[in-house]
PDB file of C-alpha atoms in Angstrom:
ATOM      1  CA  MET A  23      97.707 112.226 101.281  1.00 71.00           C
ATOM      2  CA  ALA A  24      98.750 108.667 100.402  1.00 90.00           C
ATOM      3  CA  VAL A  25      99.101 108.403  96.631  1.00 94.00           C
ATOM      4  CA  ARG A  26      98.993 105.085  94.760  1.00 94.00           C
ATOM      5  CA  ILE A  27      99.707 104.139  91.159  1.00 95.00           C
ATOM      6  CA  ARG A  28      97.084 101.508  90.351  1.00 94.00           C
ATOM      7  CA  LEU A  29      94.711 100.110  87.729  1.00 95.00           C
ATOM      8  CA  SER A  30      91.224 101.418  86.972  1.00 95.00           C
ATOM      9  CA  ARG A  31      88.923  99.158  84.982  1.00 94.00           C
ATOM     10  CA  ALA A  32      87.298 100.255  81.748  1.00 92.00           C
ATOM     11  CA  GLY A  33      85.721  98.441  78.821  1.00 91.00           C
ATOM     12  CA  ALA A  34      82.595  96.382  78.406  1.00 93.00           C
ATOM     13  CA  LYS A  35      81.550  93.165  80.072  1.00 94.00           C
ATOM     14  CA  LYS A  36      84.064  90.342  79.435  1.00 93.00           C
ATOM     15  CA  THR A  37      86.289  92.671  77.375  1.00 94.00           C
ATOM     16  CA  PRO A  38      88.294  94.539  79.991  1.00 94.00           C
ATOM     17  CA  HIS A  39      91.001  97.062  79.561  1.00 93.00           C
ATOM     18  CA  TYR A  40      92.574  99.067  82.306  1.00 95.00           C
ATOM     19  CA  ARG A  41      93.956 102.543  82.789  1.00 95.00           C
ATOM     20  CA  VAL A  42      97.062 103.035  84.876  1.00 95.00           C
ATOM     21  CA  ILE A  43      96.186 105.967  87.125  1.00 95.00           C
ATOM     22  CA  VAL A  44      97.631 107.958  89.983  1.00 95.00           C
ATOM     23  CA  ALA A  45      95.020 108.335  92.720  1.00 95.00           C
ATOM     24  CA  ASP A  46      94.540 108.948  96.405  1.00 92.00           C
ATOM     25  CA  SER A  47      94.542 105.578  98.151  1.00 89.00           C
ATOM     26  CA  ARG A  48      91.157 106.330  99.767  1.00 90.00           C
ATOM     27  CA  SER A  49      89.318 106.962  96.489  1.00 88.00           C
ATOM     28  CA  PRO A  50      87.356 104.095  94.869  1.00 86.00           C
ATOM     29  CA  ARG A  51      88.821 101.934  92.090  1.00 85.00           C
ATOM     30  CA  ASP A  52      86.953 103.640  89.251  1.00 85.00           C
ATOM     31  CA  GLY A  53      86.489 106.930  91.064  1.00 85.00           C
ATOM     32  CA  ARG A  54      88.418 110.183  91.237  1.00 88.00           C
ATOM     33  CA  PHE A  55      92.065 110.167  90.178  1.00 90.00           C
ATOM     34  CA  LEU A  56      94.872 112.691  89.844  1.00 93.00           C
ATOM     35  CA  GLU A  57      96.376 111.686  86.511  1.00 93.00           C
ATOM     36  CA  ARG A  58      96.193 108.971  83.860  1.00 95.00           C
ATOM     37  CA  VAL A  59      99.683 107.615  83.154  1.00 95.00           C
ATOM     38  CA  GLY A  60      99.143 104.553  80.959  1.00 95.00           C
ATOM     39  CA  THR A  61      96.972 101.704  79.729  1.00 95.00           C
ATOM     40  CA  TYR A  62      96.870  97.907  80.015  1.00 96.00           C
ATOM     41  CA  HIS A  63      94.999  95.597  77.605  1.00 96.00           C
ATOM     42  CA  PRO A  64      95.050  92.052  79.075  1.00 94.00           C
ATOM     43  CA  LEU A  65      93.369  90.431  76.050  1.00 94.00           C
ATOM     44  CA  LEU A  66      96.291  91.240  73.740  1.00 95.00           C
ATOM     45  CA  PRO A  67      99.152  88.711  73.426  1.00 95.00           C
ATOM     46  CA  ARG A  68     102.038  89.136  75.871  1.00 91.00           C
ATOM     47  CA  ASP A  69     104.488  90.191  73.173  1.00 92.00           C
ATOM     48  CA  HIS A  70     102.171  92.804  71.601  1.00 94.00           C
ATOM     49  CA  PRO A  71     103.641  96.332  71.922  1.00 92.00           C
ATOM     50  CA  ASP A  72     100.286  97.913  72.859  1.00 93.00           C
ATOM     51  CA  ARG A  73      99.568  95.533  75.748  1.00 95.00           C
ATOM     52  CA  VAL A  74     101.118  97.932  78.272  1.00 95.00           C
ATOM     53  CA  THR A  75     101.780 101.590  77.518  1.00 95.00           C
ATOM     54  CA  LEU A  76     103.263 103.901  80.146  1.00 94.00           C
ATOM     55  CA  LYS A  77     104.168 107.581  80.382  1.00 94.00           C
ATOM     56  CA  VAL A  78     107.573 106.932  81.943  1.00 93.00           C
ATOM     57  CA  GLU A  79     108.458 110.563  82.705  1.00 95.00           C
ATOM     58  CA  ARG A  80     105.226 111.185  84.610  1.00 94.00           C
ATOM     59  CA  ILE A  81     105.548 107.915  86.519  1.00 94.00           C
ATOM     60  CA  LYS A  82     109.091 108.884  87.559  1.00 94.00           C
ATOM     61  CA  TYR A  83     107.706 112.219  88.751  1.00 95.00           C
ATOM     62  CA  TRP A  84     105.040 110.561  90.910  1.00 94.00           C
ATOM     63  CA  LEU A  85     107.485 108.006  92.308  1.00 93.00           C
ATOM     64  CA  GLU A  86     109.760 110.868  93.381  1.00 94.00           C
ATOM     65  CA  LYS A  87     106.783 112.473  95.130  1.00 92.00           C
ATOM     66  CA  GLY A  88     106.244 109.263  97.151  1.00 92.00           C
ATOM     67  CA  ALA A  89     103.554 107.405  95.200  1.00 93.00           C
ATOM     68  CA  LYS A  90     103.523 103.656  95.776  1.00 93.00           C
ATOM     69  CA  PRO A  91     102.607 101.266  92.931  1.00 93.00           C
ATOM     70  CA  SER A  92     100.135  98.425  93.389  1.00 91.00           C
ATOM     71  CA  GLY A  93     101.211  94.816  92.843  1.00 88.00           C
ATOM     72  CA  LYS A  94     100.353  94.501  89.162  1.00 90.00           C
ATOM     73  CA  VAL A  95     101.606  97.986  88.330  1.00 92.00           C
ATOM     74  CA  SER A  96     104.902  97.286  90.100  1.00 92.00           C
ATOM     75  CA  LYS A  97     105.385  94.330  87.708  1.00 91.00           C
ATOM     76  CA  PHE A  98     104.900  96.692  84.760  1.00 91.00           C
ATOM     77  CA  LEU A  99     107.322  99.205  86.262  1.00 92.00           C
ATOM     78  CA  GLY A 100     109.837  96.456  86.996  1.00 91.00           C
ATOM     79  CA  ALA A 101     109.839  95.517  83.320  1.00 90.00           C
ATOM     80  CA  GLU A 102     110.733  99.159  82.547  1.00 87.00           C
ATOM     81  CA  ASP A 103     113.428  99.163  85.301  1.00 88.00           C
ATOM     82  CA  LEU A 104     111.673 101.901  87.278  1.00 89.00           C
ATOM     83  CA  VAL A 105     111.038  99.860  90.422  1.00 88.00           C
ATOM     84  CA  LEU A 106     112.892  96.953  91.983  1.00 85.00           C
ATOM     85  CA  VAL A 107     110.517  93.967  92.044  1.00 84.00           C
ATOM     86  CA  THR A 108     111.202  91.153  94.466  1.00 78.00           C
ATOM     87  CA  LYS A 109     109.662  87.790  93.772  1.00 78.00           C
ATOM     88  CA  GLY A 110     107.698  86.398  96.688  1.00 76.00           C
ATOM     89  CA  ASN A 111     108.648  83.040  98.158  1.00 82.00           C
ATOM     90  CA  ASN A 112     106.138  81.362 100.430  1.00 82.00           C
ATOM     91  CA  PRO A 113     106.990  77.671 100.944  1.00 81.00           C
ATOM     92  CA  GLN A 114     104.012  77.296 103.326  1.00 84.00           C
ATOM     93  CA  LYS A 115     101.558  77.974 100.488  1.00 82.00           C
ATOM     94  CA  ALA A 116     101.914  74.541  98.891  1.00 80.00           C
ATOM     95  CA  ILE A 117     101.475  72.568 102.112  1.00 85.00           C
ATOM     96  CA  PRO A 118      97.993  70.981 102.436  1.00 86.00           C
ATOM     97  CA  LYS A 119      95.915  72.103 105.397  1.00 77.00           C
TER      98      LYS A 119
END
């Protein structure tokens, strides 16, 4: 079973907040999950302490079991020094077609 650490959307229309979940990679975005390990509120300011909350011990457990974080979640985990995040460099992106 391929396990991913990813975001699941919650909240009303135009007021999103997300749950950081551990789920099977084949399950739908807002579908079945194994465990809830944090939250993300994008409408809060970047320096607000409640913008991203993570259960670090449980995330370490799932990473040891082989779970792979999604792109946005890997940025959150990189800020906590749990995952090494490499910045992408694509010089071809800026060239006009």
